[in-house]
Protein backbone atom coordinates (compact mmCIF):
# COMPACT_ATOMS: atom_id res chain seq x y z
CA UNK A 1 0.00 0.00 0.00
CA UNK A 2 1.23 3.49 -0.83
CA UNK A 3 0.38 6.79 0.87
CA UNK A 4 1.45 10.16 -0.50
CA UNK A 5 1.65 12.82 2.20
CA UNK A 6 2.23 16.44 1.26
CA UNK A 7 4.01 18.69 3.74
CA UNK A 8 5.79 15.80 5.43
CA UNK A 9 8.82 17.80 6.58
CA UNK A 10 7.12 18.89 9.79
CA UNK A 11 4.15 18.58 12.13
CA UNK A 12 1.06 16.65 11.09
CA UNK A 13 2.48 15.50 7.75
CA UNK A 14 5.63 14.08 9.29
CA UNK A 15 3.68 12.21 12.00
CA UNK A 16 1.27 10.90 9.39
CA UNK A 17 4.05 9.59 7.15
CA UNK A 18 5.69 7.83 10.08
CA UNK A 19 2.43 6.30 11.26
CA UNK A 20 1.58 4.89 7.84
CA UNK A 21 5.12 3.49 7.49
CA UNK A 22 4.99 1.95 10.97
CA UNK A 23 1.85 0.14 9.83
CA UNK A 24 3.49 -1.35 6.76
CA UNK A 25 2.83 1.29 4.08
CA UNK A 26 5.39 2.72 1.69
CA UNK A 27 5.25 6.50 1.67
CA UNK A 28 5.81 9.31 -0.80
CA UNK A 29 6.81 12.38 1.17
CA UNK A 30 6.81 15.92 -0.17
CA UNK A 31 7.96 19.36 0.94
CA UNK A 32 10.37 22.15 0.07
CA UNK A 33 13.13 21.34 2.57
CA UNK A 34 15.40 18.62 1.15
CA UNK A 35 17.37 17.99 4.37
CA UNK A 36 14.22 17.28 6.31
CA UNK A 37 12.87 15.03 3.57
CA UNK A 38 16.14 13.11 3.61
CA UNK A 39 16.12 12.75 7.40
CA UNK A 40 12.52 11.54 7.39
CA UNK A 41 13.16 9.07 4.57
CA UNK A 42 16.07 7.50 6.42
CA UNK A 43 14.10 7.49 9.67
CA UNK A 44 11.25 5.66 7.91
CA UNK A 45 13.56 3.17 6.26
CA UNK A 46 15.65 2.45 9.37
CA UNK A 47 12.80 2.26 11.86
CA UNK A 48 10.12 0.55 9.79
CA UNK A 49 11.92 -1.11 6.89
CA UNK A 50 9.39 0.48 4.51
CA UNK A 51 10.36 2.53 1.47
CA UNK A 52 10.11 6.32 1.36
CA UNK A 53 10.23 8.28 -1.89
CA UNK A 54 11.13 11.97 -1.57
CA UNK A 55 9.54 14.57 -3.84
CA UNK A 56 10.91 18.06 -3.33
CA UNK A 57 8.74 20.83 -4.75
CA UNK A 58 6.92 24.01 -3.84
CA UNK A 59 3.27 23.02 -4.03
CA UNK A 60 2.43 26.47 -5.40
CA UNK A 61 4.30 25.66 -8.61
CA UNK A 62 1.84 23.88 -10.86
CA UNK A 63 4.38 22.52 -13.34
CA UNK A 64 6.70 21.26 -10.61
CA UNK A 65 3.80 19.44 -8.97
CA UNK A 66 2.47 17.79 -12.13
CA UNK A 67 6.03 17.01 -13.29
CA UNK A 68 6.81 15.24 -10.03
CA UNK A 69 3.70 13.06 -10.22
CA UNK A 70 4.01 12.39 -13.96
CA UNK A 71 7.62 11.35 -13.37
CA UNK A 72 6.83 8.79 -10.65
CA UNK A 73 8.48 5.43 -11.31
CA UNK A 74 5.98 2.69 -12.23
CA UNK A 75 6.23 1.02 -8.81
CA UNK A 76 5.15 4.24 -7.08
CA UNK A 77 2.17 5.14 -9.23
CA UNK A 78 -0.43 3.03 -7.44
CA UNK A 79 -1.19 5.61 -4.77
CA UNK A 80 -3.84 4.32 -2.38
CA UNK A 81 -4.09 7.37 -0.15
CA UNK A 82 -3.31 11.03 -0.83
CA UNK A 83 -3.08 13.15 2.31
CA UNK A 84 -3.41 16.81 1.30
CA UNK A 85 -1.70 18.30 4.32
CA UNK A 86 0.77 20.95 3.07
CA UNK A 87 -0.50 24.32 4.21
CA UNK A 88 0.07 27.34 6.35
CA UNK A 89 -1.21 30.49 7.93
CA UNK A 90 0.83 33.61 7.27
CA UNK A 91 0.13 36.49 9.64
CA UNK A 92 -2.85 37.21 11.90
CA UNK A 93 -4.33 40.59 11.01
CA UNK A 94 -7.60 42.41 10.74
CA UNK A 95 -8.81 42.13 7.15
CA UNK A 96 -8.50 45.88 6.61
CA UNK A 97 -4.83 45.72 7.64
CA UNK A 98 -3.86 42.43 6.00
CA UNK A 99 -0.78 42.04 3.83
CA UNK A 100 -1.74 40.89 0.31
CA UNK A 101 1.54 38.95 0.11
CA UNK A 102 0.35 36.86 3.06
CA UNK A 103 -3.03 36.41 1.39
CA UNK A 104 -1.45 35.13 -1.80
CA UNK A 105 0.84 32.75 0.08
CA UNK A 106 -2.12 31.18 1.88
CA UNK A 107 -4.42 31.00 -1.12
CA UNK A 108 -1.70 29.66 -3.40
CA UNK A 109 -0.59 26.99 -0.93
CA UNK A 110 -3.76 25.90 0.84
CA UNK A 111 -6.16 26.05 -2.10
CA UNK A 112 -4.29 26.10 -5.39
CA UNK A 113 -1.52 23.75 -4.20
CA UNK A 114 -4.09 21.25 -2.96
CA UNK A 115 -5.82 21.45 -6.34
CA UNK A 116 -2.60 20.99 -8.32
CA UNK A 117 -1.53 17.82 -6.52
CA UNK A 118 -5.04 16.40 -6.48
CA UNK A 119 -5.41 17.05 -10.20
CA UNK A 120 -2.21 15.09 -10.84
CA UNK A 121 -3.03 12.15 -8.55
CA UNK A 122 -6.77 11.69 -9.22
CA UNK A 123 -6.34 10.18 -12.72
CA UNK A 124 -4.04 7.52 -11.24
CA UNK A 125 -6.74 6.60 -8.72
CA UNK A 126 -9.50 6.72 -11.33
CA UNK A 127 -7.55 4.33 -13.55
CA UNK A 128 -7.53 1.82 -10.69
CA UNK A 129 -11.14 2.45 -9.65
CA UNK A 130 -10.13 3.13 -6.07
CA UNK A 131 -8.29 5.49 -3.79
CA UNK A 132 -8.75 7.78 -0.84
CA UNK A 133 -8.10 11.50 -0.53
CA UNK A 134 -7.76 12.92 2.97
CA UNK A 135 -7.83 16.70 3.04
CA UNK A 136 -6.53 18.44 6.14
CA UNK A 137 -9.02 21.24 6.71
CA UNK A 138 -9.36 23.03 10.02
CA UNK A 139 -11.89 24.28 12.51
CA UNK A 140 -10.97 27.54 10.78
CA UNK A 141 -12.84 26.08 7.80
CA UNK A 142 -15.97 25.64 9.87
CA UNK A 143 -16.13 28.98 11.70
CA UNK A 144 -14.41 32.29 11.05
CA UNK A 145 -12.54 33.99 13.87
CA UNK A 146 -11.18 37.49 14.49
CA UNK A 147 -8.11 38.17 12.34
CA UNK A 148 -8.40 34.71 10.74
CA UNK A 149 -10.12 36.08 7.60
CA UNK A 150 -8.02 34.81 4.66
CA UNK A 151 -6.68 31.69 6.42
CA UNK A 152 -10.29 30.84 7.33
CA UNK A 153 -11.34 31.45 3.73
CA UNK A 154 -8.76 29.01 2.44
CA UNK A 155 -9.94 26.35 4.87
CA UNK A 156 -13.59 27.02 4.00
CA UNK A 157 -12.46 26.41 0.41
CA UNK A 158 -10.85 23.12 1.45
CA UNK A 159 -14.17 22.16 3.05
CA UNK A 160 -16.02 22.95 -0.19
CA UNK A 161 -13.44 21.03 -2.22
CA UNK A 162 -13.78 17.97 0.01
CA UNK A 163 -17.54 18.02 -0.50
CA UNK A 164 -17.18 18.55 -4.26
CA UNK A 165 -14.52 15.89 -4.68
CA UNK A 166 -16.72 13.38 -2.86
CA UNK A 167 -19.53 14.06 -5.33
CA UNK A 168 -17.42 14.14 -8.51
CA UNK A 169 -15.40 11.05 -7.60
CA UNK A 170 -18.38 9.00 -6.46
CA UNK A 171 -18.62 6.98 -9.65
CA UNK A 172 -14.94 6.07 -9.39
CA UNK A 173 -15.12 4.51 -5.93
CA UNK A 174 -12.75 7.10 -4.46
CA UNK A 175 -13.27 8.08 -0.84
CA UNK A 176 -12.81 11.65 0.34
CA UNK A 177 -12.39 12.57 3.99
CA UNK A 178 -11.91 15.96 5.56
CA UNK A 179 -10.01 16.01 8.86
CA UNK A 180 -10.42 19.36 10.59
CA UNK A 181 -8.19 19.91 13.59
CA UNK A 182 -8.31 22.64 16.20
CA UNK A 183 -5.13 23.88 17.86
CA UNK A 184 -2.28 21.43 17.31
CA UNK A 185 1.24 22.20 18.51
CA UNK A 186 3.44 22.00 15.42
CA UNK A 187 5.47 24.62 13.53
CA UNK A 188 2.15 26.14 12.40
CA UNK A 189 2.30 29.14 14.76
CA UNK A 190 6.01 29.65 14.23
CA UNK A 191 5.25 30.01 10.53
CA UNK A 192 2.14 32.15 11.14
CA UNK A 193 4.13 34.52 13.38
CA UNK A 194 7.13 34.50 11.03
CA UNK A 195 9.68 32.96 13.37
CA UNK A 196 8.55 34.69 16.60
CA UNK A 197 9.16 31.76 18.94
CA UNK A 198 7.73 33.27 22.12
CA UNK A 199 4.49 34.28 20.41
CA UNK A 200 4.23 30.84 18.83
CA UNK A 201 4.84 29.13 22.19
CA UNK A 202 2.19 31.27 23.90
CA UNK A 203 -0.47 29.93 21.52
CA UNK A 204 -0.21 26.55 23.20
CA UNK A 205 0.16 27.59 26.84
CA UNK A 206 -2.45 27.06 29.59
CA UNK A 207 -4.03 23.94 28.08
CA UNK A 208 -3.12 20.67 26.42
CA UNK A 209 -3.12 21.24 22.66
CA UNK A 210 -3.50 18.46 20.13
CA UNK A 211 -0.24 16.92 18.99
CA UNK A 212 0.67 16.08 15.41
CA UNK A 213 0.41 12.41 16.42
CA UNK A 214 -3.20 12.92 17.55
CA UNK A 215 -4.13 14.17 14.09
CA UNK A 216 -2.10 11.47 12.32
CA UNK A 217 -3.98 8.88 14.34
CA UNK A 218 -7.32 10.14 13.00
CA UNK A 219 -6.04 10.32 9.41
CA UNK A 220 -4.81 6.74 9.66
CA UNK A 221 -8.06 5.57 11.25
CA UNK A 222 -10.08 7.13 8.41
CA UNK A 223 -7.80 5.56 5.81
CA UNK A 224 -8.13 2.07 7.24
CA UNK A 225 -11.90 1.65 7.44
CA UNK A 226 -13.41 -1.15 5.34
CA UNK A 227 -13.60 -0.27 1.64
CA UNK A 228 -17.36 0.39 1.75
CA UNK A 229 -17.05 2.93 4.59
CA UNK A 230 -16.18 6.58 4.01
CA UNK A 231 -15.73 8.92 6.95
CA UNK A 232 -16.74 12.22 5.39
CA UNK A 233 -15.89 14.91 7.86
CA UNK A 234 -14.07 14.75 11.19
CA UNK A 235 -13.58 17.81 13.37
CA UNK A 236 -11.28 17.33 16.34
CA UNK A 237 -10.17 19.81 18.98
CA UNK A 238 -8.21 19.76 22.20
CA UNK A 239 -10.60 19.05 25.10
CA UNK A 240 -10.01 22.64 26.20
CA UNK A 241 -11.28 24.05 22.88
CA UNK A 242 -14.92 24.27 21.81
CA UNK A 243 -14.49 26.43 18.70
CA UNK A 244 -11.82 28.74 17.26
CA UNK A 245 -12.93 31.45 19.69
CA UNK A 246 -13.64 29.40 22.83
CA UNK A 247 -10.50 28.09 24.47
CA UNK A 248 -10.35 27.35 28.21
CA UNK A 249 -6.86 28.36 29.34
CA UNK A 250 -5.55 28.04 32.89
CA UNK A 251 -3.79 31.14 34.22
CA UNK A 252 -0.10 31.15 35.14
P1 LIG B 1 3.80 22.77 9.98
O1 LIG B 1 4.24 24.17 9.73
O2 LIG B 1 4.47 22.02 11.09
O3 LIG B 1 3.89 21.91 8.64
C1 LIG B 1 3.47 22.45 7.41
C2 LIG B 1 3.95 21.57 6.27
O4 LIG B 1 3.45 22.12 5.04
C3 LIG B 1 5.46 21.53 6.16
O5 LIG B 1 5.89 20.21 5.92
C4 LIG B 1 5.76 22.41 4.96
O6 LIG B 1 6.90 21.90 4.25
C5 LIG B 1 4.51 22.23 4.11
N1 LIG B 1 4.35 23.37 3.21
C6 LIG B 1 4.01 24.65 3.53
N2 LIG B 1 4.07 25.44 2.44
C7 LIG B 1 4.46 24.64 1.40
C8 LIG B 1 4.73 24.88 0.03
N3 LIG B 1 4.59 26.10 -0.52
N4 LIG B 1 5.12 23.84 -0.73
C9 LIG B 1 5.26 22.62 -0.21
N5 LIG B 1 5.02 22.32 1.08
C10 LIG B 1 4.63 23.33 1.89
O7 LIG B 1 2.22 22.87 10.28
P2 LIG B 1 1.09 21.75 10.55
O8 LIG B 1 1.65 20.41 10.56
O9 LIG B 1 0.32 22.21 11.70
O10 LIG B 1 0.18 22.00 9.26
C11 LIG B 1 -0.24 20.97 8.40
C12 LIG B 1 -1.65 21.27 7.92
O11 LIG B 1 -2.54 21.26 9.04
C13 LIG B 1 -1.84 22.65 7.27
O12 LIG B 1 -2.68 22.50 6.15
C14 LIG B 1 -2.54 23.48 8.35
O13 LIG B 1 -3.33 24.50 7.81
C15 LIG B 1 -3.38 22.39 8.99
N6 LIG B 1 -3.88 22.66 10.32
C16 LIG B 1 -3.01 22.90 11.36
C17 LIG B 1 -3.50 23.13 12.63
C18 LIG B 1 -2.62 23.46 13.77
O14 LIG B 1 -3.14 24.01 14.78
N7 LIG B 1 -1.33 23.15 13.73
C19 LIG B 1 -4.95 23.07 12.91
C20 LIG B 1 -5.76 22.83 11.74
C21 LIG B 1 -5.24 22.60 10.52
P3 LIG B 1 8.13 22.81 3.72
O15 LIG B 1 8.17 24.05 4.56
O16 LIG B 1 9.32 21.93 3.84
O17 LIG B 1 7.77 23.08 2.30
C1 LIG C 1 -5.25 26.04 12.56
C2 LIG C 1 -6.07 26.21 13.79
O1 LIG C 1 -7.48 27.81 15.13
O2 LIG C 1 -5.31 28.61 14.40
O3 LIG C 1 -6.02 25.72 11.44
O4 LIG C 1 -7.09 28.39 12.85
S1 LIG C 1 -6.49 27.83 14.04
Coordinates of C-alpha atoms and ligand atoms in Angstrom, one line a residue:
X1 CA 0.0 0.0 0.0
X2 CA 1.2 3.5 -0.8
X3 CA 0.4 6.8 0.9
X4 CA 1.4 10.2 -0.5
X5 CA 1.6 12.8 2.2
X6 CA 2.2 16.4 1.3
X7 CA 4.0 18.7 3.7
X8 CA 5.8 15.8 5.4
X9 CA 8.8 17.8 6.6
X10 CA 7.1 18.9 9.8
X11 CA 4.2 18.6 12.1
X12 CA 1.1 16.7 11.1
X13 CA 2.5 15.5 7.7
X14 CA 5.6 14.1 9.3
X15 CA 3.7 12.2 12.0
X16 CA 1.3 10.9 9.4
X17 CA 4.0 9.6 7.1
X18 CA 5.7 7.8 10.1
X19 CA 2.4 6.3 11.3
X20 CA 1.6 4.9 7.8
X21 CA 5.1 3.5 7.5
X22 CA 5.0 2.0 11.0
X23 CA 1.9 0.1 9.8
X24 CA 3.5 -1.3 6.8
X25 CA 2.8 1.3 4.1
X26 CA 5.4 2.7 1.7
X27 CA 5.3 6.5 1.7
X28 CA 5.8 9.3 -0.8
X29 CA 6.8 12.4 1.2
X30 CA 6.8 15.9 -0.2
X31 CA 8.0 19.4 0.9
X32 CA 10.4 22.1 0.1
X33 CA 13.1 21.3 2.6
X34 CA 15.4 18.6 1.2
X35 CA 17.4 18.0 4.4
X36 CA 14.2 17.3 6.3
X37 CA 12.9 15.0 3.6
X38 CA 16.1 13.1 3.6
X39 CA 16.1 12.7 7.4
X40 CA 12.5 11.5 7.4
X41 CA 13.2 9.1 4.6
X42 CA 16.1 7.5 6.4
X43 CA 14.1 7.5 9.7
X44 CA 11.3 5.7 7.9
X45 CA 13.6 3.2 6.3
X46 CA 15.7 2.4 9.4
X47 CA 12.8 2.3 11.9
X48 CA 10.1 0.6 9.8
X49 CA 11.9 -1.1 6.9
X50 CA 9.4 0.5 4.5
X51 CA 10.4 2.5 1.5
X52 CA 10.1 6.3 1.4
X53 CA 10.2 8.3 -1.9
X54 CA 11.1 12.0 -1.6
X55 CA 9.5 14.6 -3.8
X56 CA 10.9 18.1 -3.3
X57 CA 8.7 20.8 -4.7
X58 CA 6.9 24.0 -3.8
X59 CA 3.3 23.0 -4.0
X60 CA 2.4 26.5 -5.4
X61 CA 4.3 25.7 -8.6
X62 CA 1.8 23.9 -10.9
X63 CA 4.4 22.5 -13.3
X64 CA 6.7 21.3 -10.6
X65 CA 3.8 19.4 -9.0
X66 CA 2.5 17.8 -12.1
X67 CA 6.0 17.0 -13.3
X68 CA 6.8 15.2 -10.0
X69 CA 3.7 13.1 -10.2
X70 CA 4.0 12.4 -14.0
X71 CA 7.6 11.4 -13.4
X72 CA 6.8 8.8 -10.7
X73 CA 8.5 5.4 -11.3
X74 CA 6.0 2.7 -12.2
X75 CA 6.2 1.0 -8.8
X76 CA 5.1 4.2 -7.1
X77 CA 2.2 5.1 -9.2
X78 CA -0.4 3.0 -7.4
X79 CA -1.2 5.6 -4.8
X80 CA -3.8 4.3 -2.4
X81 CA -4.1 7.4 -0.1
X82 CA -3.3 11.0 -0.8
X83 CA -3.1 13.1 2.3
X84 CA -3.4 16.8 1.3
X85 CA -1.7 18.3 4.3
X86 CA 0.8 21.0 3.1
X87 CA -0.5 24.3 4.2
X88 CA 0.1 27.3 6.3
X89 CA -1.2 30.5 7.9
X90 CA 0.8 33.6 7.3
X91 CA 0.1 36.5 9.6
X92 CA -2.9 37.2 11.9
X93 CA -4.3 40.6 11.0
X94 CA -7.6 42.4 10.7
X95 CA -8.8 42.1 7.1
X96 CA -8.5 45.9 6.6
X97 CA -4.8 45.7 7.6
X98 CA -3.9 42.4 6.0
X99 CA -0.8 42.0 3.8
X100 CA -1.7 40.9 0.3
X101 CA 1.5 38.9 0.1
X102 CA 0.4 36.9 3.1
X103 CA -3.0 36.4 1.4
X104 CA -1.4 35.1 -1.8
X105 CA 0.8 32.7 0.1
X106 CA -2.1 31.2 1.9
X107 CA -4.4 31.0 -1.1
X108 CA -1.7 29.7 -3.4
X109 CA -0.6 27.0 -0.9
X110 CA -3.8 25.9 0.8
X111 CA -6.2 26.1 -2.1
X112 CA -4.3 26.1 -5.4
X113 CA -1.5 23.7 -4.2
X114 CA -4.1 21.3 -3.0
X115 CA -5.8 21.5 -6.3
X116 CA -2.6 21.0 -8.3
X117 CA -1.5 17.8 -6.5
X118 CA -5.0 16.4 -6.5
X119 CA -5.4 17.0 -10.2
X120 CA -2.2 15.1 -10.8
X121 CA -3.0 12.2 -8.5
X122 CA -6.8 11.7 -9.2
X123 CA -6.3 10.2 -12.7
X124 CA -4.0 7.5 -11.2
X125 CA -6.7 6.6 -8.7
X126 CA -9.5 6.7 -11.3
X127 CA -7.6 4.3 -13.6
X128 CA -7.5 1.8 -10.7
X129 CA -11.1 2.5 -9.6
X130 CA -10.1 3.1 -6.1
X131 CA -8.3 5.5 -3.8
X132 CA -8.7 7.8 -0.8
X133 CA -8.1 11.5 -0.5
X134 CA -7.8 12.9 3.0
X135 CA -7.8 16.7 3.0
X136 CA -6.5 18.4 6.1
X137 CA -9.0 21.2 6.7
X138 CA -9.4 23.0 10.0
X139 CA -11.9 24.3 12.5
X140 CA -11.0 27.5 10.8
X141 CA -12.8 26.1 7.8
X142 CA -16.0 25.6 9.9
X143 CA -16.1 29.0 11.7
X144 CA -14.4 32.3 11.0
X145 CA -12.5 34.0 13.9
X146 CA -11.2 37.5 14.5
X147 CA -8.1 38.2 12.3
X148 CA -8.4 34.7 10.7
X149 CA -10.1 36.1 7.6
X150 CA -8.0 34.8 4.7
X151 CA -6.7 31.7 6.4
X152 CA -10.3 30.8 7.3
X153 CA -11.3 31.5 3.7
X154 CA -8.8 29.0 2.4
X155 CA -9.9 26.3 4.9
X156 CA -13.6 27.0 4.0
X157 CA -12.5 26.4 0.4
X158 CA -10.9 23.1 1.4
X159 CA -14.2 22.2 3.0
X160 CA -16.0 22.9 -0.2
X161 CA -13.4 21.0 -2.2
X162 CA -13.8 18.0 0.0
X163 CA -17.5 18.0 -0.5
X164 CA -17.2 18.5 -4.3
X165 CA -14.5 15.9 -4.7
X166 CA -16.7 13.4 -2.9
X167 CA -19.5 14.1 -5.3
X168 CA -17.4 14.1 -8.5
X169 CA -15.4 11.0 -7.6
X170 CA -18.4 9.0 -6.5
X171 CA -18.6 7.0 -9.7
X172 CA -14.9 6.1 -9.4
X173 CA -15.1 4.5 -5.9
X174 CA -12.8 7.1 -4.5
X175 CA -13.3 8.1 -0.8
X176 CA -12.8 11.7 0.3
X177 CA -12.4 12.6 4.0
X178 CA -11.9 16.0 5.6
X179 CA -10.0 16.0 8.9
X180 CA -10.4 19.4 10.6
X181 CA -8.2 19.9 13.6
X182 CA -8.3 22.6 16.2
X183 CA -5.1 23.9 17.9
X184 CA -2.3 21.4 17.3
X185 CA 1.2 22.2 18.5
X186 CA 3.4 22.0 15.4
X187 CA 5.5 24.6 13.5
X188 CA 2.2 26.1 12.4
X189 CA 2.3 29.1 14.8
X190 CA 6.0 29.7 14.2
X191 CA 5.2 30.0 10.5
X192 CA 2.1 32.1 11.1
X193 CA 4.1 34.5 13.4
X194 CA 7.1 34.5 11.0
X195 CA 9.7 33.0 13.4
X196 CA 8.6 34.7 16.6
X197 CA 9.2 31.8 18.9
X198 CA 7.7 33.3 22.1
X199 CA 4.5 34.3 20.4
X200 CA 4.2 30.8 18.8
X201 CA 4.8 29.1 22.2
X202 CA 2.2 31.3 23.9
X203 CA -0.5 29.9 21.5
X204 CA -0.2 26.5 23.2
X205 CA 0.2 27.6 26.8
X206 CA -2.4 27.1 29.6
X207 CA -4.0 23.9 28.1
X208 CA -3.1 20.7 26.4
X209 CA -3.1 21.2 22.7
X210 CA -3.5 18.5 20.1
X211 CA -0.2 16.9 19.0
X212 CA 0.7 16.1 15.4
X213 CA 0.4 12.4 16.4
X214 CA -3.2 12.9 17.6
X215 CA -4.1 14.2 14.1
X216 CA -2.1 11.5 12.3
X217 CA -4.0 8.9 14.3
X218 CA -7.3 10.1 13.0
X219 CA -6.0 10.3 9.4
X220 CA -4.8 6.7 9.7
X221 CA -8.1 5.6 11.3
X222 CA -10.1 7.1 8.4
X223 CA -7.8 5.6 5.8
X224 CA -8.1 2.1 7.2
X225 CA -11.9 1.6 7.4
X226 CA -13.4 -1.2 5.3
X227 CA -13.6 -0.3 1.6
X228 CA -17.4 0.4 1.7
X229 CA -17.1 2.9 4.6
X230 CA -16.2 6.6 4.0
X231 CA -15.7 8.9 7.0
X232 CA -16.7 12.2 5.4
X233 CA -15.9 14.9 7.9
X234 CA -14.1 14.8 11.2
X235 CA -13.6 17.8 13.4
X236 CA -11.3 17.3 16.3
X237 CA -10.2 19.8 19.0
X238 CA -8.2 19.8 22.2
X239 CA -10.6 19.1 25.1
X240 CA -10.0 22.6 26.2
X241 CA -11.3 24.0 22.9
X242 CA -14.9 24.3 21.8
X243 CA -14.5 26.4 18.7
X244 CA -11.8 28.7 17.3
X245 CA -12.9 31.4 19.7
X246 CA -13.6 29.4 22.8
X247 CA -10.5 28.1 24.5
X248 CA -10.3 27.4 28.2
X249 CA -6.9 28.4 29.3
X250 CA -5.5 28.0 32.9
X251 CA -3.8 31.1 34.2
X252 CA -0.1 31.1 35.1
Ligands
LIG1 P1 3.8 22.8 10.0 O1 4.2 24.2 9.7 O2 4.5 22.0 11.1 O3 3.9 21.9 8.6 C1 3.5 22.4 7.4 C2 4.0 21.6 6.3 O4 3.4 22.1 5.0 C3 5.5 21.5 6.2 O5 5.9 20.2 5.9 C4 5.8 22.4 5.0 O6 6.9 21.9 4.3 C5 4.5 22.2 4.1 N1 4.4 23.4 3.2 C6 4.0 24.6 3.5 N2 4.1 25.4 2.4 C7 4.5 24.6 1.4 C8 4.7 24.9 0.0 N3 4.6 26.1 -0.5 N4 5.1 23.8 -0.7 C9 5.3 22.6 -0.2 N5 5.0 22.3 1.1 C10 4.6 23.3 1.9 O7 2.2 22.9 10.3 P2 1.1 21.8 10.6 O8 1.7 20.4 10.6 O9 0.3 22.2 11.7 O10 0.2 22.0 9.3 C11 -0.2 21.0 8.4 C12 -1.7 21.3 7.9 O11 -2.5 21.3 9.0 C13 -1.8 22.6 7.3 O12 -2.7 22.5 6.1 C14 -2.5 23.5 8.4 O13 -3.3 24.5 7.8 C15 -3.4 22.4 9.0 N6 -3.9 22.7 10.3 C16 -3.0 22.9 11.4 C17 -3.5 23.1 12.6 C18 -2.6 23.5 13.8 O14 -3.1 24.0 14.8 N7 -1.3 23.2 13.7 C19 -4.9 23.1 12.9 C20 -5.8 22.8 11.7 C21 -5.2 22.6 10.5 P3 8.1 22.8 3.7 O15 8.2 24.1 4.6 O16 9.3 21.9 3.8 O17 7.8 23.1 2.3
LIG2 C1 -5.3 26.0 12.6 C2 -6.1 26.2 13.8 O1 -7.5 27.8 15.1 O2 -5.3 28.6 14.4 O3 -6.0 25.7 11.4 O4 -7.1 28.4 12.8 S1 -6.5 27.8 14.0

